[in-house]
Amino acid sequence: MLDFGCVPQIEDSELLARYATQSGQFRKDGSVKQDLFMPHPRKELSVTRHREATETEIWTVGYDISGAMGRKLYGRADIRASDCRINKLRVVEKPLTNNANHADIEGWPDEKADKKIIALKLTASASQLVKAPDSSLD
């Protein structure tokens, strides 16, 4: 994981993880739905940077997030930071106490219909759902 004392700016080539904690965020074939990339109820969309993190650390963050929400971690979809910089969106490093790799995708429009269009574009650029260790997609 990144060092809290030295969190670099996010580069276009970086991978970001968006965790799936609801079964309605993906299909049985592993493709992700736009709901995974909808910033609700917040105005920003929370992601975790892969930078300097092991696969185990990425999953640990996902389990911590889902546990704090009282939900199951189904998996994650990965997306390049450059693919998130569309319209007025920007990716900003926002380290949290328990996750130095935390970032937010900010700059979302106010209208839900506009958010859905952007979420569809993000979905098209994201990877298939990477199944969480020891998780079924049911």
PDB file of C-alpha atoms in Angstrom:
ATOM      1  CA  MET A   1       0.000   0.000   0.000  1.00  0.00           C
ATOM      2  CA  LEU A   2       0.985   3.605  -0.393  1.00  0.00           C
ATOM      3  CA  ASP A   3       2.770   5.398   2.416  1.00  0.00           C
ATOM      4  CA  PHE A   4       0.363   7.847   4.114  1.00  0.00           C
ATOM      5  CA  GLY A   5       3.182  10.390   4.260  1.00  0.00           C
ATOM      6  CA  CYS A   6       3.776  10.355   0.512  1.00  0.00           C
ATOM      7  CA  VAL A   7       0.638   9.864  -1.570  1.00  0.00           C
ATOM      8  CA  PRO A   8       1.411  10.673  -5.212  1.00  0.00           C
ATOM      9  CA  GLN A   9      -1.071  12.104  -7.689  1.00  0.00           C
ATOM     10  CA  ILE A  10      -3.018   9.569  -9.703  1.00  0.00           C
ATOM     11  CA  GLU A  11      -1.500   8.744 -13.073  1.00  0.00           C
ATOM     12  CA  ASP A  12      -3.597   7.929 -16.143  1.00  0.00           C
ATOM     13  CA  SER A  13      -2.149   4.414 -16.350  1.00  0.00           C
ATOM     14  CA  GLU A  14      -3.161   3.438 -12.808  1.00  0.00           C
ATOM     15  CA  LEU A  15      -5.755   0.758 -12.177  1.00  0.00           C
ATOM     16  CA  LEU A  16      -8.595   1.559  -9.803  1.00  0.00           C
ATOM     17  CA  ALA A  17     -10.817  -1.015  -8.094  1.00  0.00           C
ATOM     18  CA  ARG A  18     -14.546  -0.496  -7.625  1.00  0.00           C
ATOM     19  CA  TYR A  19     -15.977  -3.067  -5.208  1.00  0.00           C
ATOM     20  CA  ALA A  20     -19.270  -4.858  -5.863  1.00  0.00           C
ATOM     21  CA  THR A  21     -21.236  -5.233  -2.626  1.00  0.00           C
ATOM     22  CA  GLN A  22     -24.689  -5.817  -4.134  1.00  0.00           C
ATOM     23  CA  SER A  23     -25.775  -8.570  -6.485  1.00  0.00           C
ATOM     24  CA  GLY A  24     -27.563  -6.017  -8.691  1.00  0.00           C
ATOM     25  CA  GLN A  25     -24.230  -4.451  -9.653  1.00  0.00           C
ATOM     26  CA  PHE A  26     -23.228  -7.259 -12.015  1.00  0.00           C
ATOM     27  CA  ARG A  27     -24.645 -10.043 -14.179  1.00  0.00           C
ATOM     28  CA  LYS A  28     -24.176 -13.792 -13.719  1.00  0.00           C
ATOM     29  CA  ASP A  29     -21.695 -13.791 -16.625  1.00  0.00           C
ATOM     30  CA  GLY A  30     -19.493 -11.371 -14.657  1.00  0.00           C
ATOM     31  CA  SER A  31     -20.198  -8.268 -16.714  1.00  0.00           C
ATOM     32  CA  VAL A  32     -20.773  -5.207 -14.579  1.00  0.00           C
ATOM     33  CA  LYS A  33     -23.863  -3.019 -14.622  1.00  0.00           C
ATOM     34  CA  GLN A  34     -23.995   0.762 -14.535  1.00  0.00           C
ATOM     35  CA  ASP A  35     -25.198   0.620 -10.910  1.00  0.00           C
ATOM     36  CA  LEU A  36     -21.638  -0.284  -9.863  1.00  0.00           C
ATOM     37  CA  PHE A  37     -20.477   3.101 -11.131  1.00  0.00           C
ATOM     38  CA  MET A  38     -23.359   5.257  -9.901  1.00  0.00           C
ATOM     39  CA  PRO A  39     -22.333   7.706  -7.140  1.00  0.00           C
ATOM     40  CA  HIS A  40     -25.212   7.151  -4.759  1.00  0.00           C
ATOM     41  CA  PRO A  41     -25.920   8.450  -2.191  1.00  0.00           C
ATOM     42  CA  ARG A  42     -22.656  10.434  -2.199  1.00  0.00           C
ATOM     43  CA  LYS A  43     -21.670  12.980  -4.835  1.00  0.00           C
ATOM     44  CA  GLU A  44     -18.414  11.177  -5.513  1.00  0.00           C
ATOM     45  CA  LEU A  45     -17.594   7.575  -6.384  1.00  0.00           C
ATOM     46  CA  SER A  46     -15.179   5.784  -4.065  1.00  0.00           C
ATOM     47  CA  VAL A  47     -12.417   3.623  -5.594  1.00  0.00           C
ATOM     48  CA  THR A  48      -9.166   2.034  -4.439  1.00  0.00           C
ATOM     49  CA  ARG A  49      -5.909   2.451  -6.286  1.00  0.00           C
ATOM     50  CA  HIS A  50      -3.879  -0.639  -7.130  1.00  0.00           C
ATOM     51  CA  ARG A  51      -0.657   1.364  -6.902  1.00  0.00           C
ATOM     52  CA  GLU A  52       1.939  -0.298  -4.646  1.00  0.00           C
ATOM     53  CA  ALA A  53      -0.712  -2.695  -3.291  1.00  0.00           C
ATOM     54  CA  THR A  54      -0.566  -6.458  -3.353  1.00  0.00           C
ATOM     55  CA  GLU A  55      -3.562  -8.464  -4.498  1.00  0.00           C
ATOM     56  CA  THR A  56      -4.128  -9.470  -0.869  1.00  0.00           C
ATOM     57  CA  GLU A  57      -4.134  -5.819   0.243  1.00  0.00           C
ATOM     58  CA  ILE A  58      -6.651  -4.889  -2.463  1.00  0.00           C
ATOM     59  CA  TRP A  59      -8.988  -7.652  -1.316  1.00  0.00           C
ATOM     60  CA  THR A  60      -8.498  -6.774   2.365  1.00  0.00           C
ATOM     61  CA  VAL A  61      -9.690  -3.227   1.639  1.00  0.00           C
ATOM     62  CA  GLY A  62     -12.723  -4.639  -0.185  1.00  0.00           C
ATOM     63  CA  TYR A  63     -13.613  -6.914   2.719  1.00  0.00           C
ATOM     64  CA  ASP A  64     -13.182  -4.018   5.166  1.00  0.00           C
ATOM     65  CA  ILE A  65     -15.511  -1.834   3.081  1.00  0.00           C
ATOM     66  CA  SER A  66     -18.182  -4.487   2.658  1.00  0.00           C
ATOM     67  CA  GLY A  67     -17.975  -5.428   6.343  1.00  0.00           C
ATOM     68  CA  ALA A  68     -18.416  -1.822   7.433  1.00  0.00           C
ATOM     69  CA  MET A  69     -21.508  -1.642   5.213  1.00  0.00           C
ATOM     70  CA  GLY A  70     -22.875  -4.938   6.524  1.00  0.00           C
ATOM     71  CA  ARG A  71     -22.768  -6.377   3.007  1.00  0.00           C
ATOM     72  CA  LYS A  72     -21.149  -9.236   1.163  1.00  0.00           C
ATOM     73  CA  LEU A  73     -18.146  -8.600  -1.087  1.00  0.00           C
ATOM     74  CA  TYR A  74     -18.896 -10.205  -4.445  1.00  0.00           C
ATOM     75  CA  GLY A  75     -15.863  -8.896  -6.285  1.00  0.00           C
ATOM     76  CA  ARG A  76     -14.435  -5.859  -7.981  1.00  0.00           C
ATOM     77  CA  ALA A  77     -14.224  -4.269 -11.394  1.00  0.00           C
ATOM     78  CA  ASP A  78     -10.960  -2.616 -12.358  1.00  0.00           C
ATOM     79  CA  ILE A  79     -10.725   0.474 -14.530  1.00  0.00           C
ATOM     80  CA  ARG A  80      -7.881   2.705 -15.707  1.00  0.00           C
ATOM     81  CA  ALA A  81      -7.788   6.204 -14.237  1.00  0.00           C
ATOM     82  CA  SER A  82      -7.645   7.643 -17.767  1.00  0.00           C
ATOM     83  CA  ASP A  83     -11.011   6.008 -18.556  1.00  0.00           C
ATOM     84  CA  CYS A  84     -12.538   7.833 -15.581  1.00  0.00           C
ATOM     85  CA  ARG A  85     -11.506  11.260 -16.830  1.00  0.00           C
ATOM     86  CA  ILE A  86     -14.488  11.835 -19.074  1.00  0.00           C
ATOM     87  CA  ASN A  87     -16.763  14.840 -19.274  1.00  0.00           C
ATOM     88  CA  LYS A  88     -15.894  16.809 -16.119  1.00  0.00           C
ATOM     89  CA  LEU A  89     -14.899  13.802 -14.016  1.00  0.00           C
ATOM     90  CA  ARG A  90     -11.568  13.770 -12.254  1.00  0.00           C
ATOM     91  CA  VAL A  91      -9.874  11.185 -10.058  1.00  0.00           C
ATOM     92  CA  VAL A  92      -8.536  12.603  -6.812  1.00  0.00           C
ATOM     93  CA  GLU A  93      -6.427  10.883  -4.170  1.00  0.00           C
ATOM     94  CA  LYS A  94      -8.314  10.861  -0.859  1.00  0.00           C
ATOM     95  CA  PRO A  95      -6.449   8.644   1.620  1.00  0.00           C
ATOM     96  CA  LEU A  96      -8.531   7.335   4.510  1.00  0.00           C
ATOM     97  CA  THR A  97      -7.305   6.262   7.925  1.00  0.00           C
ATOM     98  CA  ASN A  98      -7.549   2.584   6.960  1.00  0.00           C
ATOM     99  CA  ASN A  99      -6.827   2.934   3.210  1.00  0.00           C
ATOM    100  CA  ALA A 100      -3.980   5.098   1.927  1.00  0.00           C
ATOM    101  CA  ASN A 101      -4.936   4.014  -1.615  1.00  0.00           C
ATOM    102  CA  HIS A 102      -8.451   5.449  -1.446  1.00  0.00           C
ATOM    103  CA  ALA A 103      -9.501   7.875  -4.190  1.00  0.00           C
ATOM    104  CA  ASP A 104     -12.708   9.551  -5.327  1.00  0.00           C
ATOM    105  CA  ILE A 105     -14.090  10.089  -8.804  1.00  0.00           C
ATOM    106  CA  GLU A 106     -15.493  13.611  -8.560  1.00  0.00           C
ATOM    107  CA  GLY A 107     -17.231  16.100 -10.822  1.00  0.00           C
ATOM    108  CA  TRP A 108     -20.479  14.243 -11.455  1.00  0.00           C
ATOM    109  CA  PRO A 109     -23.427  16.147 -12.932  1.00  0.00           C
ATOM    110  CA  ASP A 110     -26.469  16.782 -10.749  1.00  0.00           C
ATOM    111  CA  GLU A 111     -29.061  15.084 -12.961  1.00  0.00           C
ATOM    112  CA  LYS A 112     -29.529  11.345 -12.459  1.00  0.00           C
ATOM    113  CA  ALA A 113     -29.997  10.748 -16.197  1.00  0.00           C
ATOM    114  CA  ASP A 114     -26.631  12.404 -16.895  1.00  0.00           C
ATOM    115  CA  LYS A 115     -24.993  10.310 -14.182  1.00  0.00           C
ATOM    116  CA  LYS A 116     -26.394   7.141 -15.774  1.00  0.00           C
ATOM    117  CA  ILE A 117     -24.891   8.034 -19.156  1.00  0.00           C
ATOM    118  CA  ILE A 118     -21.467   8.507 -17.585  1.00  0.00           C
ATOM    119  CA  ALA A 119     -21.846   5.323 -15.514  1.00  0.00           C
ATOM    120  CA  LEU A 120     -22.569   3.400 -18.727  1.00  0.00           C
ATOM    121  CA  LYS A 121     -19.371   4.764 -20.276  1.00  0.00           C
ATOM    122  CA  LEU A 122     -17.383   3.729 -17.218  1.00  0.00           C
ATOM    123  CA  THR A 123     -18.970   0.293 -17.287  1.00  0.00           C
ATOM    124  CA  ALA A 124     -17.924  -0.136 -20.921  1.00  0.00           C
ATOM    125  CA  SER A 125     -14.302   0.607 -19.969  1.00  0.00           C
ATOM    126  CA  ALA A 126     -14.198  -1.534 -16.824  1.00  0.00           C
ATOM    127  CA  SER A 127     -13.041  -5.108 -16.541  1.00  0.00           C
ATOM    128  CA  GLN A 128     -15.356  -8.026 -15.998  1.00  0.00           C
ATOM    129  CA  LEU A 129     -16.087  -8.636 -12.332  1.00  0.00           C
ATOM    130  CA  VAL A 130     -13.091 -10.197 -10.613  1.00  0.00           C
ATOM    131  CA  LYS A 131     -14.694 -12.600  -8.166  1.00  0.00           C
ATOM    132  CA  ALA A 132     -13.733 -12.101  -4.524  1.00  0.00           C
ATOM    133  CA  PRO A 133     -11.804 -14.997  -2.986  1.00  0.00           C
ATOM    134  CA  ASP A 134     -14.174 -17.543  -1.455  1.00  0.00           C
ATOM    135  CA  SER A 135     -17.242 -15.787  -2.881  1.00  0.00           C
ATOM    136  CA  SER A 136     -20.004 -17.000  -5.123  1.00  0.00           C
ATOM    137  CA  LEU A 137     -21.707 -14.627  -7.520  1.00  0.00           C
ATOM    138  CA  ASP A 138     -25.196 -15.570  -6.295  1.00  0.00           C
TER     139      ASP A 138
END
